[in-house]
Amino acid sequence: MPLIPLRILLDHAAENGYGVAALNVNNMEQIQAIMMAAQETDSPVIVQASKGARKYTNDAYLRHLMQAALELNPNIPMVMHLDHGDVPETCFSAIEQGFTSVMMDGSLSEDGKEPSTYEYNVEVTKKVVEAAHARGISVEGEIGALGGIEDGHGAGLTEEEAQLHLTDPEQAEQFVAETNVDALAIAIGTSHGAYKFKKKPTGEVLRMTLIEEINRRLPNTHLVMHGSSSVPQELQDIINAHGGEIKQTYGVPIEEIQRGIRHGVRKVNVDTDSRLAITGAIRTIFSEAPAEFDPRKYLGPAREAMQEVCKKRMIAFGQAGNAGKIPIKTCKEMVDFYTKQAPAVS
Ligand code: G3H
Ligand code: 13P
Ligand code: ZN
């Protein structure tokens, strides 16, 4: 089966009331972990790579690793998505490399740090939508700015500052009408990385009611939750028990993500949990078997630990059991769909 556009998968998820984990990759083991979890749970998958991941792997390695995953898992529908494209050119080069979906993150200005203006966001997102849809590629946009790690697609905002840049529901509605995006990332108080909340989040900092309001205004738009790692206590404990130094922190509880899924969230971005699982497994081997120096002896357990996280998320978000049910369409077939779509309002 060829790589499929994000839109097809999220349309099916919306029709059937489930969410799909969008899992970040940077190497072979992470791609394998996702595919092993997908096989175990019969799940369709969204594999996503950031600009940093593309630089780290080199697009050619990434492309061929994804092709290998397709070849070895012909029963699993797979989307290859660009996470946080910073400028249109990053999205265009991803399309050239065979990505079937791109995110144009115009919520931040070109420096990737400061929140941008609404007008700038519409301009760059529209430009990407026009070029991508002409080739049947899906586009995710973002309105509102997330907090979190500065070098990883947050505006460098603290938990408190992030509350000032939450998505405005009225602006979200206008943004979708003006850009025609297939999916919309919203800021509801989450942030990238491990340090999201200082205590288990309440509705005051994790604004689930905002999702409900956006969903009321945009019932046909697929919403995306970024910064959705749950930062499990057990993974923090494993790392810290083996020489790590993760300060006590709290992520997004699974039950809150499930609440989001009941209100239009279809794509749930998870990267940090995979990183924590991998680090915990490697630290464990390094401290318990310090004489070990065969990379397979620690990368193998790291892959298994990430597989376990992916499997848990696939089950919790409801994508499990759906691999064989997606009405497959290629990007080429989607061109026709977009041609018939009503034009964006300007
Ligand atoms: O949104 C952030 C993702 O976790 C990717 O992070 O830019 O370090 O690859 P990265
Ligand atoms: P986490 O850091 O919570 O895993 O978020 C990942 C993400 O949003 C990638 O775009
Ligand atoms: Zn993100």
Short mmCIF file of C-alpha atoms and ligand atoms in Angstrom, two decimals:
data_model
loop_
_atom_site.label_atom_id
_atom_site.label_comp_id
_atom_site.label_asym_id
_atom_site.label_seq_id
_atom_site.Cartn_x
_atom_site.Cartn_y
_atom_site.Cartn_z
CA MET A 1 0.00 0.00 0.00
CA PRO A 2 1.35 3.50 -0.78
CA LEU A 3 1.71 6.18 1.89
CA ILE A 4 -1.67 7.80 2.38
CA PRO A 5 -2.65 11.46 2.94
CA LEU A 6 -3.47 12.51 6.50
CA ARG A 7 -6.91 13.72 5.45
CA ILE A 8 -8.12 10.21 4.57
CA LEU A 9 -7.10 8.80 7.93
CA LEU A 10 -8.53 11.68 9.96
CA ASP A 11 -11.82 11.61 8.03
CA HIS A 12 -12.17 7.94 8.97
CA ALA A 13 -11.21 8.70 12.58
CA ALA A 14 -13.87 11.44 12.73
CA GLU A 15 -16.55 9.21 11.22
CA ASN A 16 -15.76 6.54 13.77
CA GLY A 17 -14.98 8.69 16.81
CA TYR A 18 -11.35 7.83 17.46
CA GLY A 19 -8.01 9.67 17.64
CA VAL A 20 -4.67 8.81 16.07
CA ALA A 21 -1.27 9.16 17.75
CA ALA A 22 1.20 11.10 15.61
CA LEU A 23 4.55 9.69 16.65
CA ASN A 24 7.89 11.37 16.00
CA VAL A 25 10.84 9.52 14.50
CA ASN A 26 14.55 10.22 14.12
CA ASN A 27 16.03 6.80 13.41
CA MET A 28 15.38 3.21 12.35
CA GLU A 29 14.54 1.88 15.81
CA GLN A 30 11.80 4.47 16.34
CA ILE A 31 10.18 3.65 13.00
CA GLN A 32 10.40 -0.04 13.83
CA ALA A 33 8.89 0.51 17.28
CA ILE A 34 5.87 2.26 15.76
CA MET A 35 5.37 -0.43 13.12
CA MET A 36 5.69 -3.23 15.68
CA ALA A 37 3.06 -1.55 17.86
CA ALA A 38 0.83 -1.01 14.80
CA GLN A 39 1.04 -4.70 13.90
CA GLU A 40 0.32 -5.74 17.47
CA THR A 41 -2.76 -3.53 17.66
CA ASP A 42 -3.88 -3.51 14.01
CA SER A 43 -3.55 0.29 13.88
CA PRO A 44 -3.17 2.80 11.07
CA VAL A 45 -0.26 5.15 11.83
CA ILE A 46 0.96 8.71 11.49
CA VAL A 47 4.76 8.79 11.46
CA GLN A 48 6.07 12.34 11.72
CA ALA A 49 9.46 13.93 11.33
CA SER A 50 10.43 17.45 12.36
CA LYS A 51 12.84 19.70 10.50
CA GLY A 52 15.44 18.65 13.08
CA ALA A 53 14.71 14.97 12.46
CA ARG A 54 15.14 15.47 8.73
CA LYS A 55 18.49 17.17 9.31
CA TYR A 56 19.60 14.45 11.72
CA THR A 57 18.65 11.52 9.48
CA ASN A 58 19.11 13.13 6.08
CA ASP A 59 15.94 12.95 3.98
CA ALA A 60 17.27 10.07 1.89
CA TYR A 61 17.68 7.76 4.90
CA LEU A 62 14.28 8.76 6.21
CA ARG A 63 12.58 8.18 2.88
CA HIS A 64 14.10 4.74 2.45
CA LEU A 65 13.39 3.73 6.05
CA MET A 66 9.76 4.66 5.50
CA GLN A 67 9.71 2.67 2.28
CA ALA A 68 11.08 -0.32 4.19
CA ALA A 69 8.34 0.09 6.79
CA LEU A 70 5.74 0.12 4.00
CA GLU A 71 7.21 -2.91 2.30
CA LEU A 72 7.31 -4.92 5.51
CA ASN A 73 3.86 -3.82 6.72
CA PRO A 74 1.63 -3.82 3.64
CA ASN A 75 -1.52 -4.09 5.76
CA ILE A 76 -0.85 -0.90 7.78
CA PRO A 77 -2.06 2.44 6.35
CA MET A 78 0.70 4.96 6.96
CA VAL A 79 0.90 8.74 6.77
CA MET A 80 4.31 10.39 6.53
CA HIS A 81 3.88 13.84 8.06
CA LEU A 82 6.15 16.86 8.43
CA ASP A 83 5.95 18.10 12.02
CA HIS A 84 6.23 21.89 12.53
CA GLY A 85 7.29 23.13 9.11
CA ASP A 86 8.68 26.57 10.00
CA VAL A 87 8.44 28.28 6.60
CA PRO A 88 6.71 27.28 3.34
CA GLU A 89 10.03 26.14 1.79
CA THR A 90 10.42 23.47 4.50
CA CYS A 91 6.98 22.15 3.58
CA PHE A 92 7.75 22.23 -0.14
CA SER A 93 10.98 20.28 0.28
CA ALA A 94 9.13 17.69 2.40
CA ILE A 95 6.57 17.29 -0.39
CA GLU A 96 9.43 16.73 -2.84
CA GLN A 97 10.75 14.04 -0.52
CA GLY A 98 7.48 12.10 -0.55
CA PHE A 99 5.78 13.29 2.63
CA THR A 100 2.00 12.86 2.25
CA SER A 101 1.13 15.52 4.80
CA VAL A 102 2.80 18.68 6.05
CA MET A 103 2.35 21.04 8.95
CA MET A 104 2.84 24.71 8.23
CA ASP A 105 3.33 26.16 11.68
CA GLY A 106 2.71 29.83 11.05
CA SER A 107 1.80 30.43 14.69
CA LEU A 108 5.41 31.41 15.25
CA SER A 109 7.33 33.94 13.20
CA GLU A 110 10.24 32.82 11.02
CA ASP A 111 12.67 32.74 13.98
CA GLY A 112 10.55 29.91 15.42
CA LYS A 113 10.32 31.65 18.79
CA GLU A 114 8.06 34.70 18.83
CA PRO A 115 4.31 34.26 18.26
CA SER A 116 3.52 35.63 14.78
CA THR A 117 0.67 37.84 13.62
CA TYR A 118 -2.61 36.37 12.41
CA GLU A 119 -2.05 37.89 8.96
CA TYR A 120 1.39 36.29 8.60
CA ASN A 121 -0.02 32.95 9.70
CA VAL A 122 -2.84 33.06 7.13
CA GLU A 123 -0.47 34.13 4.37
CA VAL A 124 2.09 31.34 4.80
CA THR A 125 -0.50 28.65 5.56
CA LYS A 126 -2.58 29.54 2.52
CA LYS A 127 0.50 29.41 0.32
CA VAL A 128 1.28 25.89 1.52
CA VAL A 129 -2.34 24.71 1.25
CA GLU A 130 -2.55 25.83 -2.38
CA ALA A 131 0.65 24.08 -3.39
CA ALA A 132 0.01 20.95 -1.31
CA HIS A 133 -3.62 20.42 -2.28
CA ALA A 134 -2.71 20.71 -5.96
CA ARG A 135 -0.73 17.50 -5.36
CA GLY A 136 -3.24 15.85 -3.04
CA ILE A 137 -1.09 16.40 0.05
CA SER A 138 -2.78 17.25 3.36
CA VAL A 139 -1.96 20.32 5.44
CA GLU A 140 -2.09 20.97 9.17
CA GLY A 141 -2.06 24.58 10.38
CA GLU A 142 -1.77 26.02 13.89
CA ILE A 143 -3.53 28.89 15.57
CA GLY A 144 -2.45 30.06 19.04
CA ALA A 145 1.06 29.34 20.34
CA LEU A 146 2.27 26.51 22.55
CA GLY A 147 4.71 26.99 25.39
CA GLY A 148 7.69 24.79 26.16
CA ILE A 149 11.23 24.08 25.06
CA GLU A 150 12.68 26.91 23.03
CA ASP A 151 14.52 24.89 20.45
CA GLY A 152 11.62 22.54 19.92
CA HIS A 153 8.72 24.50 18.49
CA GLY A 154 7.52 26.34 21.53
CA ALA A 155 7.49 30.07 21.80
CA GLY A 156 9.74 29.61 24.82
CA LEU A 157 6.77 30.49 26.99
CA THR A 158 6.43 29.41 30.60
CA GLU A 159 3.34 27.54 31.80
CA GLU A 160 1.89 30.91 32.90
CA GLU A 161 2.82 32.83 29.72
CA ALA A 162 1.41 30.07 27.53
CA GLN A 163 -2.00 30.90 28.98
CA LEU A 164 -1.78 34.27 27.20
CA HIS A 165 -1.45 32.69 23.74
CA LEU A 166 -4.25 30.15 23.82
CA THR A 167 -6.35 29.69 20.69
CA ASP A 168 -9.13 32.22 20.24
CA PRO A 169 -12.14 30.15 19.02
CA GLU A 170 -13.47 32.94 16.82
CA GLN A 171 -10.05 33.38 15.18
CA ALA A 172 -9.81 29.61 14.71
CA GLU A 173 -13.07 29.64 12.78
CA GLN A 174 -11.88 32.50 10.59
CA PHE A 175 -8.48 30.82 10.05
CA VAL A 176 -10.02 27.59 8.78
CA ALA A 177 -12.32 29.49 6.41
CA GLU A 178 -9.42 31.55 5.07
CA THR A 179 -6.89 28.75 4.65
CA ASN A 180 -8.79 25.50 3.96
CA VAL A 181 -6.43 23.47 6.18
CA ASP A 182 -7.23 19.79 6.65
CA ALA A 183 -6.35 19.78 10.33
CA LEU A 184 -5.95 22.50 12.92
CA ALA A 185 -3.50 22.47 15.83
CA ILE A 186 -4.78 24.45 18.78
CA ALA A 187 -3.14 25.84 21.91
CA ILE A 188 -5.01 24.84 25.05
CA GLY A 189 -2.25 25.05 27.66
CA THR A 190 -0.04 22.12 26.66
CA SER A 191 3.63 22.58 25.79
CA HIS A 192 6.36 20.53 24.15
CA GLY A 193 8.86 18.52 26.14
CA ALA A 194 8.80 16.90 29.56
CA TYR A 195 8.15 19.99 31.70
CA LYS A 196 4.53 20.82 30.97
CA PHE A 197 2.89 21.21 34.37
CA LYS A 198 4.17 21.62 37.91
CA LYS A 199 1.34 19.47 39.30
CA LYS A 200 -1.36 17.25 37.83
CA PRO A 201 -3.15 19.73 35.54
CA THR A 202 -6.57 21.08 36.42
CA GLY A 203 -9.01 22.69 33.98
CA GLU A 204 -7.46 26.05 34.77
CA VAL A 205 -4.16 25.28 33.02
CA LEU A 206 -5.24 22.50 30.66
CA ARG A 207 -8.20 24.19 29.02
CA MET A 208 -10.27 21.28 27.74
CA THR A 209 -13.37 23.49 27.65
CA LEU A 210 -11.62 25.53 24.96
CA ILE A 211 -11.49 22.43 22.76
CA GLU A 212 -15.19 21.95 23.32
CA GLU A 213 -15.88 25.54 22.26
CA ILE A 214 -13.67 25.26 19.16
CA ASN A 215 -15.34 21.98 18.26
CA ARG A 216 -18.79 23.61 18.58
CA ARG A 217 -17.72 26.30 16.11
CA LEU A 218 -15.79 23.96 13.79
CA PRO A 219 -17.56 20.58 13.99
CA ASN A 220 -16.08 19.45 10.66
CA THR A 221 -12.46 20.39 11.35
CA HIS A 222 -9.99 17.80 12.58
CA LEU A 223 -8.33 19.21 15.69
CA VAL A 224 -4.74 18.42 16.64
CA MET A 225 -3.34 18.36 20.17
CA HIS A 226 0.39 19.06 20.29
CA GLY A 227 2.45 18.56 23.41
CA SER A 228 0.35 15.56 24.32
CA SER A 229 2.84 13.32 26.04
CA SER A 230 1.60 12.05 29.37
CA VAL A 231 5.12 11.96 30.89
CA PRO A 232 4.37 8.80 32.90
CA GLN A 233 5.66 8.76 36.46
CA GLU A 234 7.01 5.23 35.97
CA LEU A 235 9.26 6.39 33.11
CA GLN A 236 10.55 9.34 35.15
CA ASP A 237 11.26 6.90 37.99
CA ILE A 238 13.13 4.41 35.77
CA ILE A 239 15.37 7.17 34.42
CA ASN A 240 16.04 8.63 37.86
CA ALA A 241 16.69 5.21 39.40
CA HIS A 242 19.49 4.71 36.88
CA GLY A 243 21.43 7.95 37.18
CA GLY A 244 19.08 10.31 35.35
CA GLU A 245 18.00 13.70 36.55
CA ILE A 246 14.44 14.36 35.48
CA LYS A 247 12.86 16.91 37.81
CA GLN A 248 9.37 15.95 39.01
CA THR A 249 6.92 16.91 36.28
CA TYR A 250 3.42 16.22 34.96
CA GLY A 251 2.11 15.66 31.45
CA VAL A 252 -1.30 15.47 29.82
CA PRO A 253 -3.42 12.76 31.48
CA ILE A 254 -4.68 10.11 29.04
CA GLU A 255 -8.27 10.65 30.20
CA GLU A 256 -8.05 14.34 29.18
CA ILE A 257 -6.83 13.32 25.72
CA GLN A 258 -9.76 10.91 25.50
CA ARG A 259 -12.07 13.80 26.44
CA GLY A 260 -10.52 15.81 23.60
CA ILE A 261 -11.12 12.92 21.20
CA ARG A 262 -14.81 13.04 22.15
CA HIS A 263 -14.74 16.69 21.04
CA GLY A 264 -13.07 16.67 17.65
CA VAL A 265 -9.41 15.90 18.42
CA ARG A 266 -8.23 13.44 15.76
CA LYS A 267 -4.43 13.76 15.81
CA VAL A 268 -2.51 13.52 19.06
CA ASN A 269 1.19 14.42 18.93
CA VAL A 270 3.47 12.34 21.14
CA ASP A 271 7.25 12.48 21.11
CA THR A 272 8.51 13.05 24.66
CA ASP A 273 7.00 9.79 25.99
CA SER A 274 8.94 7.82 23.35
CA ARG A 275 12.13 9.68 24.27
CA LEU A 276 11.62 8.95 27.96
CA ALA A 277 10.95 5.25 27.29
CA ILE A 278 14.09 4.94 25.15
CA THR A 279 16.26 6.79 27.65
CA GLY A 280 14.94 4.72 30.57
CA ALA A 281 15.73 1.45 28.78
CA ILE A 282 19.23 2.53 27.77
CA ARG A 283 20.06 3.92 31.22
CA THR A 284 18.89 0.65 32.79
CA ILE A 285 21.22 -1.46 30.62
CA PHE A 286 24.12 0.94 31.11
CA SER A 287 23.82 0.88 34.88
CA GLU A 288 22.93 -2.81 35.29
CA ALA A 289 25.32 -4.21 32.70
CA PRO A 290 28.18 -1.69 32.47
CA ALA A 291 30.37 -4.18 30.63
CA GLU A 292 27.93 -4.27 27.70
CA PHE A 293 29.08 -2.49 24.54
CA ASP A 294 27.08 -4.08 21.72
CA PRO A 295 24.61 -1.34 20.61
CA ARG A 296 22.00 -3.98 19.80
CA LYS A 297 21.91 -4.91 23.48
CA TYR A 298 20.64 -1.48 24.46
CA LEU A 299 18.99 -0.22 21.26
CA GLY A 300 16.88 -3.40 21.14
CA PRO A 301 15.39 -2.87 24.64
CA ALA A 302 15.01 0.84 23.83
CA ARG A 303 12.97 -0.08 20.76
CA GLU A 304 10.81 -2.43 22.85
CA ALA A 305 10.23 0.26 25.47
CA MET A 306 9.06 2.70 22.79
CA GLN A 307 6.90 -0.01 21.21
CA GLU A 308 5.14 -0.44 24.55
CA VAL A 309 4.41 3.30 24.83
CA CYS A 310 3.12 3.41 21.23
CA LYS A 311 0.95 0.37 21.80
CA LYS A 312 -0.62 1.90 24.93
CA ARG A 313 -1.39 5.16 23.11
CA MET A 314 -2.84 3.38 20.05
CA ILE A 315 -5.22 1.46 22.30
CA ALA A 316 -6.11 4.47 24.48
CA PHE A 317 -6.79 6.79 21.52
CA GLY A 318 -8.97 4.19 19.76
CA GLN A 319 -7.02 3.74 16.53
CA ALA A 320 -6.37 0.07 17.37
CA GLY A 321 -8.35 -2.34 15.22
CA ASN A 322 -8.81 0.16 12.37
CA ALA A 323 -5.90 -0.68 10.05
CA GLY A 324 -8.03 -2.72 7.68
CA LYS A 325 -10.98 -0.33 7.69
CA ILE A 326 -9.55 2.85 6.12
CA PRO A 327 -10.95 3.60 2.64
CA ILE A 328 -7.57 4.04 1.01
CA LYS A 329 -7.03 6.92 -1.41
CA THR A 330 -3.70 8.00 -2.81
CA CYS A 331 -2.53 11.60 -2.95
CA LYS A 332 -3.19 11.53 -6.69
CA GLU A 333 -6.82 10.59 -6.07
CA MET A 334 -7.12 13.41 -3.52
CA VAL A 335 -6.34 16.05 -6.16
CA ASP A 336 -9.83 15.60 -7.55
CA PHE A 337 -11.33 15.92 -4.04
CA TYR A 338 -9.59 19.26 -3.47
CA THR A 339 -10.47 20.57 -6.92
CA LYS A 340 -14.16 20.16 -6.08
CA GLN A 341 -13.79 21.78 -2.64
CA ALA A 342 -15.25 25.27 -2.12
CA PRO A 343 -12.48 27.90 -2.35
CA ALA A 344 -11.12 29.50 0.81
CA VAL A 345 -12.68 32.84 1.73
CA SER A 346 -10.36 35.82 1.55
O1 G3H B 1 7.38 19.31 18.48
C1 G3H B 1 8.43 18.85 18.81
C2 G3H B 1 8.79 17.45 18.54
O2 G3H B 1 8.97 16.81 19.76
C3 G3H B 1 10.01 17.33 17.65
O3 G3H B 1 11.12 17.86 18.28
O4 G3H B 1 12.47 19.36 16.79
O5 G3H B 1 13.51 18.08 18.65
O6 G3H B 1 12.71 16.92 16.58
P1 G3H B 1 12.53 18.07 17.53
P1 13P B 2 5.41 16.13 23.38
O1 13P B 2 6.66 16.86 23.66
O2 13P B 2 4.39 16.33 24.45
O3 13P B 2 5.62 14.68 23.10
O4 13P B 2 4.75 16.78 22.06
C1 13P B 2 5.19 16.39 20.79
C2 13P B 2 4.64 17.26 19.72
O5 13P B 2 3.73 18.04 19.90
C3 13P B 2 5.26 17.13 18.39
O6 13P B 2 4.76 18.04 17.48
ZN ZN B 3 4.23 19.94 18.30
#
